[in-house]
């Protein structure tokens, strides 16, 4: 017999509600030439990528980890490491606000 008011969350529903709340699993960055670049939203960054970002020293190294193979083309389009890291920090800040306000779907 189940307990009254027992909280049960369905994993896929919880993730979907957070994906919707933060606007997607990817963060999009547009350079002045209109090209769009993406990296995983901080809320959905996998363990390995998070470790790589943490281990990287300086904005340049962290930005290269975030964009991976997109990095060289991003720079050619006028992007730079410091600006990309500002976007990353903004996404993390918004994420904290969302986490404080959002109540995930249980089912």
N, C-alpha and C. Protein backbone atom coordinates (compact mmCIF):
# COMPACT_ATOMS: atom_id res chain seq x y z
N UNK A 1 0.85 -1.18 0.00
CA UNK A 1 0.00 0.00 0.00
C UNK A 1 0.89 1.24 0.00
N UNK A 2 0.56 2.20 -0.84
CA UNK A 2 1.38 3.41 -0.92
C UNK A 2 1.01 4.39 0.20
N UNK A 3 1.98 5.21 0.54
CA UNK A 3 1.78 6.21 1.59
C UNK A 3 1.06 7.42 1.00
N UNK A 4 0.15 8.03 1.75
CA UNK A 4 -0.49 9.25 1.26
C UNK A 4 0.54 10.36 1.09
N UNK A 5 0.36 11.16 0.07
CA UNK A 5 1.22 12.32 -0.21
C UNK A 5 2.67 11.95 -0.50
N UNK A 6 2.92 10.72 -0.86
CA UNK A 6 4.28 10.29 -1.19
C UNK A 6 4.70 10.95 -2.51
N UNK A 7 5.88 11.52 -2.51
CA UNK A 7 6.39 12.17 -3.72
C UNK A 7 7.03 11.13 -4.62
N UNK A 8 6.61 11.07 -5.85
CA UNK A 8 7.21 10.20 -6.83
C UNK A 8 7.41 11.02 -8.09
N UNK A 9 8.63 11.00 -8.58
CA UNK A 9 8.96 11.77 -9.77
C UNK A 9 9.33 10.82 -10.89
N UNK A 10 8.83 11.07 -12.07
CA UNK A 10 9.22 10.31 -13.25
C UNK A 10 10.39 11.06 -13.88
N UNK A 11 11.53 10.38 -14.01
CA UNK A 11 12.75 11.03 -14.45
C UNK A 11 12.59 11.79 -15.76
N UNK A 12 11.98 11.17 -16.74
CA UNK A 12 11.84 11.84 -18.03
C UNK A 12 10.97 13.09 -17.94
N UNK A 13 9.95 13.06 -17.08
CA UNK A 13 9.08 14.23 -16.91
C UNK A 13 9.82 15.36 -16.20
N UNK A 14 10.63 15.02 -15.21
CA UNK A 14 11.40 16.04 -14.50
C UNK A 14 12.38 16.71 -15.45
N UNK A 15 13.13 15.90 -16.20
CA UNK A 15 14.10 16.48 -17.14
C UNK A 15 13.40 17.35 -18.17
N UNK A 16 12.29 16.86 -18.72
CA UNK A 16 11.56 17.64 -19.72
C UNK A 16 11.08 18.97 -19.16
N UNK A 17 10.66 18.98 -17.90
CA UNK A 17 10.18 20.24 -17.32
C UNK A 17 11.32 21.23 -17.14
N UNK A 18 12.52 20.74 -16.80
CA UNK A 18 13.68 21.63 -16.67
C UNK A 18 14.19 22.09 -18.04
N UNK A 19 14.16 21.20 -19.02
CA UNK A 19 14.55 21.59 -20.38
C UNK A 19 13.67 22.75 -20.84
N UNK A 20 12.37 22.62 -20.61
CA UNK A 20 11.43 23.68 -20.99
C UNK A 20 11.68 24.95 -20.18
N UNK A 21 11.94 24.81 -18.89
CA UNK A 21 12.12 25.97 -18.02
C UNK A 21 13.35 26.80 -18.39
N UNK A 22 14.43 26.13 -18.81
CA UNK A 22 15.66 26.88 -19.15
C UNK A 22 15.78 27.17 -20.64
N UNK A 23 14.84 26.68 -21.45
CA UNK A 23 14.83 27.00 -22.87
C UNK A 23 15.57 26.02 -23.76
N UNK A 24 15.88 24.84 -23.25
CA UNK A 24 16.52 23.82 -24.07
C UNK A 24 17.77 23.27 -23.45
N UNK A 25 18.25 22.18 -24.02
CA UNK A 25 19.45 21.52 -23.51
C UNK A 25 20.73 22.17 -24.00
N UNK A 26 20.61 23.04 -25.00
CA UNK A 26 21.78 23.72 -25.55
C UNK A 26 21.64 25.23 -25.37
N UNK A 27 22.78 25.89 -25.19
CA UNK A 27 22.83 27.35 -25.18
C UNK A 27 23.30 27.76 -26.57
N UNK A 28 22.59 28.72 -27.16
CA UNK A 28 22.96 29.22 -28.48
C UNK A 28 23.65 30.57 -28.34
N UNK A 29 24.72 30.76 -29.12
CA UNK A 29 25.46 32.01 -29.14
C UNK A 29 25.55 32.45 -30.59
N UNK A 30 25.15 33.68 -30.86
CA UNK A 30 25.21 34.20 -32.23
C UNK A 30 26.32 35.23 -32.35
N UNK A 31 27.20 35.04 -33.32
CA UNK A 31 28.24 36.02 -33.59
C UNK A 31 27.65 37.11 -34.49
N UNK A 32 28.37 38.22 -34.61
CA UNK A 32 27.86 39.36 -35.37
C UNK A 32 27.62 39.06 -36.84
N UNK A 33 28.22 37.99 -37.37
CA UNK A 33 27.98 37.62 -38.77
C UNK A 33 26.73 36.76 -38.94
N UNK A 34 25.99 36.55 -37.84
CA UNK A 34 24.73 35.80 -37.91
C UNK A 34 24.86 34.30 -37.72
N UNK A 35 26.07 33.79 -37.54
CA UNK A 35 26.25 32.35 -37.34
C UNK A 35 25.93 32.01 -35.89
N UNK A 36 25.37 30.82 -35.70
CA UNK A 36 24.95 30.37 -34.37
C UNK A 36 25.81 29.19 -33.94
N UNK A 37 26.27 29.27 -32.70
CA UNK A 37 27.13 28.25 -32.09
C UNK A 37 26.42 27.72 -30.86
N UNK A 38 26.68 26.47 -30.53
CA UNK A 38 25.99 25.89 -29.37
C UNK A 38 26.96 25.17 -28.44
N UNK A 39 26.57 25.13 -27.18
CA UNK A 39 27.24 24.29 -26.20
C UNK A 39 26.18 23.80 -25.22
N UNK A 40 26.45 22.71 -24.51
CA UNK A 40 25.45 22.16 -23.59
C UNK A 40 25.11 23.16 -22.48
N UNK A 41 23.83 23.28 -22.20
CA UNK A 41 23.41 24.14 -21.10
C UNK A 41 24.07 23.64 -19.83
N UNK A 42 24.53 24.55 -18.94
CA UNK A 42 25.20 24.10 -17.71
C UNK A 42 24.39 23.11 -16.88
N UNK A 43 23.07 23.18 -16.94
CA UNK A 43 22.24 22.24 -16.19
C UNK A 43 22.32 20.83 -16.76
N UNK A 44 22.65 20.72 -18.04
CA UNK A 44 22.67 19.43 -18.72
C UNK A 44 24.06 19.01 -19.20
N UNK A 45 25.09 19.64 -18.67
CA UNK A 45 26.46 19.28 -19.02
C UNK A 45 26.80 17.95 -18.38
N UNK A 46 27.29 17.02 -19.18
CA UNK A 46 27.66 15.71 -18.66
C UNK A 46 28.87 15.78 -17.73
N UNK A 47 29.05 14.73 -16.96
CA UNK A 47 30.13 14.70 -15.98
C UNK A 47 31.51 14.90 -16.61
N UNK A 48 31.77 14.22 -17.71
CA UNK A 48 33.09 14.31 -18.34
C UNK A 48 33.37 15.72 -18.84
N UNK A 49 32.39 16.33 -19.50
CA UNK A 49 32.59 17.69 -19.99
C UNK A 49 32.76 18.67 -18.82
N UNK A 50 31.99 18.48 -17.77
CA UNK A 50 32.11 19.35 -16.59
C UNK A 50 33.50 19.25 -15.98
N UNK A 51 34.06 18.03 -15.93
CA UNK A 51 35.42 17.84 -15.41
C UNK A 51 36.44 18.54 -16.30
N UNK A 52 36.25 18.44 -17.61
CA UNK A 52 37.17 19.10 -18.54
C UNK A 52 37.12 20.61 -18.39
N UNK A 53 35.91 21.16 -18.24
CA UNK A 53 35.77 22.60 -18.06
C UNK A 53 36.44 23.04 -16.77
N UNK A 54 36.20 22.31 -15.69
CA UNK A 54 36.80 22.64 -14.39
C UNK A 54 38.32 22.56 -14.43
N UNK A 55 38.85 21.58 -15.16
CA UNK A 55 40.30 21.39 -15.22
C UNK A 55 41.00 22.40 -16.12
N UNK A 56 40.26 22.97 -17.08
CA UNK A 56 40.85 23.93 -18.01
C UNK A 56 41.21 25.22 -17.27
N UNK A 57 42.37 25.77 -17.61
CA UNK A 57 42.83 26.99 -16.96
C UNK A 57 42.64 28.19 -17.88
N UNK A 58 41.90 29.16 -17.41
CA UNK A 58 41.68 30.39 -18.16
C UNK A 58 40.50 30.31 -19.10
N UNK A 59 40.04 31.48 -19.51
CA UNK A 59 38.88 31.56 -20.41
C UNK A 59 39.13 30.86 -21.74
N UNK A 60 40.33 31.03 -22.30
CA UNK A 60 40.62 30.42 -23.60
C UNK A 60 40.48 28.91 -23.57
N UNK A 61 41.04 28.29 -22.56
CA UNK A 61 40.98 26.83 -22.47
C UNK A 61 39.56 26.35 -22.19
N UNK A 62 38.85 27.05 -21.32
CA UNK A 62 37.47 26.68 -21.01
C UNK A 62 36.57 26.83 -22.24
N UNK A 63 36.75 27.92 -22.98
CA UNK A 63 35.95 28.16 -24.18
C UNK A 63 36.19 27.08 -25.23
N UNK A 64 37.45 26.68 -25.38
CA UNK A 64 37.76 25.61 -26.34
C UNK A 64 37.08 24.30 -25.95
N UNK A 65 37.04 24.01 -24.67
CA UNK A 65 36.36 22.80 -24.20
C UNK A 65 34.86 22.91 -24.50
N UNK A 66 34.28 24.07 -24.20
CA UNK A 66 32.83 24.25 -24.41
C UNK A 66 32.43 24.06 -25.87
N UNK A 67 33.18 24.65 -26.78
CA UNK A 67 32.79 24.60 -28.19
C UNK A 67 33.39 23.43 -28.95
N UNK A 68 34.44 22.82 -28.42
CA UNK A 68 35.03 21.67 -29.09
C UNK A 68 35.43 21.98 -30.52
N UNK A 69 34.95 21.17 -31.46
CA UNK A 69 35.31 21.32 -32.87
C UNK A 69 34.81 22.62 -33.50
N UNK A 70 33.89 23.29 -32.84
CA UNK A 70 33.36 24.55 -33.37
C UNK A 70 34.30 25.73 -33.11
N UNK A 71 35.28 25.55 -32.22
CA UNK A 71 36.09 26.65 -31.72
C UNK A 71 36.76 27.48 -32.83
N UNK A 72 37.50 26.84 -33.74
CA UNK A 72 38.23 27.58 -34.78
C UNK A 72 37.28 28.41 -35.65
N UNK A 73 36.15 27.84 -36.03
CA UNK A 73 35.19 28.57 -36.86
C UNK A 73 34.53 29.70 -36.06
N UNK A 74 34.31 29.48 -34.79
CA UNK A 74 33.75 30.52 -33.91
C UNK A 74 34.68 31.73 -33.88
N UNK A 75 35.97 31.50 -33.73
CA UNK A 75 36.94 32.60 -33.71
C UNK A 75 36.99 33.30 -35.06
N UNK A 76 36.94 32.53 -36.15
CA UNK A 76 36.94 33.13 -37.49
C UNK A 76 35.72 34.02 -37.70
N UNK A 77 34.62 33.72 -37.00
CA UNK A 77 33.39 34.50 -37.11
C UNK A 77 33.38 35.70 -36.17
N UNK A 78 34.49 35.92 -35.47
CA UNK A 78 34.58 37.08 -34.60
C UNK A 78 34.34 36.80 -33.14
N UNK A 79 34.14 35.53 -32.80
CA UNK A 79 33.93 35.18 -31.40
C UNK A 79 35.25 35.16 -30.64
N UNK A 80 35.17 35.33 -29.34
CA UNK A 80 36.37 35.27 -28.51
C UNK A 80 36.04 34.55 -27.20
N UNK A 81 37.08 34.09 -26.54
CA UNK A 81 36.92 33.29 -25.33
C UNK A 81 36.23 34.04 -24.22
N UNK A 82 36.64 35.27 -23.97
CA UNK A 82 36.05 36.02 -22.86
C UNK A 82 34.55 36.21 -23.05
N UNK A 83 34.13 36.57 -24.25
CA UNK A 83 32.70 36.76 -24.51
C UNK A 83 31.92 35.47 -24.35
N UNK A 84 32.50 34.37 -24.83
CA UNK A 84 31.82 33.08 -24.69
C UNK A 84 31.67 32.71 -23.22
N UNK A 85 32.69 32.96 -22.44
CA UNK A 85 32.61 32.65 -21.01
C UNK A 85 31.60 33.55 -20.30
N UNK A 86 31.42 34.78 -20.77
CA UNK A 86 30.38 35.64 -20.21
C UNK A 86 29.00 35.04 -20.46
N UNK A 87 28.81 34.47 -21.65
CA UNK A 87 27.54 33.80 -21.97
C UNK A 87 27.36 32.58 -21.06
N UNK A 88 28.43 31.82 -20.86
CA UNK A 88 28.38 30.64 -19.99
C UNK A 88 27.99 31.05 -18.57
N UNK A 89 28.60 32.11 -18.06
CA UNK A 89 28.28 32.60 -16.71
C UNK A 89 26.83 33.08 -16.65
N UNK A 90 26.37 33.76 -17.69
CA UNK A 90 24.98 34.23 -17.73
C UNK A 90 24.01 33.05 -17.71
N UNK A 91 24.32 32.01 -18.48
CA UNK A 91 23.46 30.82 -18.51
C UNK A 91 23.43 30.15 -17.13
N UNK A 92 24.58 30.08 -16.46
CA UNK A 92 24.61 29.50 -15.11
C UNK A 92 23.82 30.35 -14.12
N UNK A 93 23.92 31.65 -14.25
CA UNK A 93 23.19 32.55 -13.36
C UNK A 93 21.68 32.40 -13.55
N UNK A 94 21.24 32.39 -14.81
CA UNK A 94 19.82 32.17 -15.11
C UNK A 94 19.37 30.82 -14.59
N UNK A 95 20.24 29.82 -14.72
CA UNK A 95 19.92 28.48 -14.25
C UNK A 95 19.65 28.50 -12.75
N UNK A 96 20.47 29.20 -11.99
CA UNK A 96 20.27 29.28 -10.54
C UNK A 96 18.92 29.91 -10.21
N UNK A 97 18.57 30.98 -10.92
CA UNK A 97 17.27 31.61 -10.72
C UNK A 97 16.14 30.63 -11.02
N UNK A 98 16.28 29.91 -12.13
CA UNK A 98 15.26 28.94 -12.52
C UNK A 98 15.14 27.82 -11.49
N UNK A 99 16.26 27.31 -11.02
CA UNK A 99 16.23 26.22 -10.04
C UNK A 99 15.55 26.66 -8.75
N UNK A 100 15.72 27.92 -8.38
CA UNK A 100 15.09 28.43 -7.16
C UNK A 100 13.58 28.60 -7.30
N UNK A 101 13.10 28.81 -8.52
CA UNK A 101 11.68 29.09 -8.74
C UNK A 101 10.89 27.91 -9.30
N UNK A 102 11.56 27.03 -10.03
CA UNK A 102 10.87 25.97 -10.78
C UNK A 102 10.44 24.80 -9.90
N UNK A 103 9.27 24.32 -10.12
CA UNK A 103 8.77 23.10 -9.46
C UNK A 103 8.56 22.08 -10.56
N UNK A 104 9.36 21.01 -10.56
CA UNK A 104 9.28 20.03 -11.65
C UNK A 104 7.99 19.24 -11.64
N UNK A 105 7.62 18.80 -12.82
CA UNK A 105 6.47 17.91 -12.99
C UNK A 105 6.78 16.57 -12.35
N UNK A 106 5.82 16.01 -11.64
CA UNK A 106 6.05 14.71 -11.02
C UNK A 106 5.84 13.56 -11.98
N UNK A 107 4.92 13.70 -12.91
CA UNK A 107 4.63 12.59 -13.83
C UNK A 107 4.46 13.09 -15.23
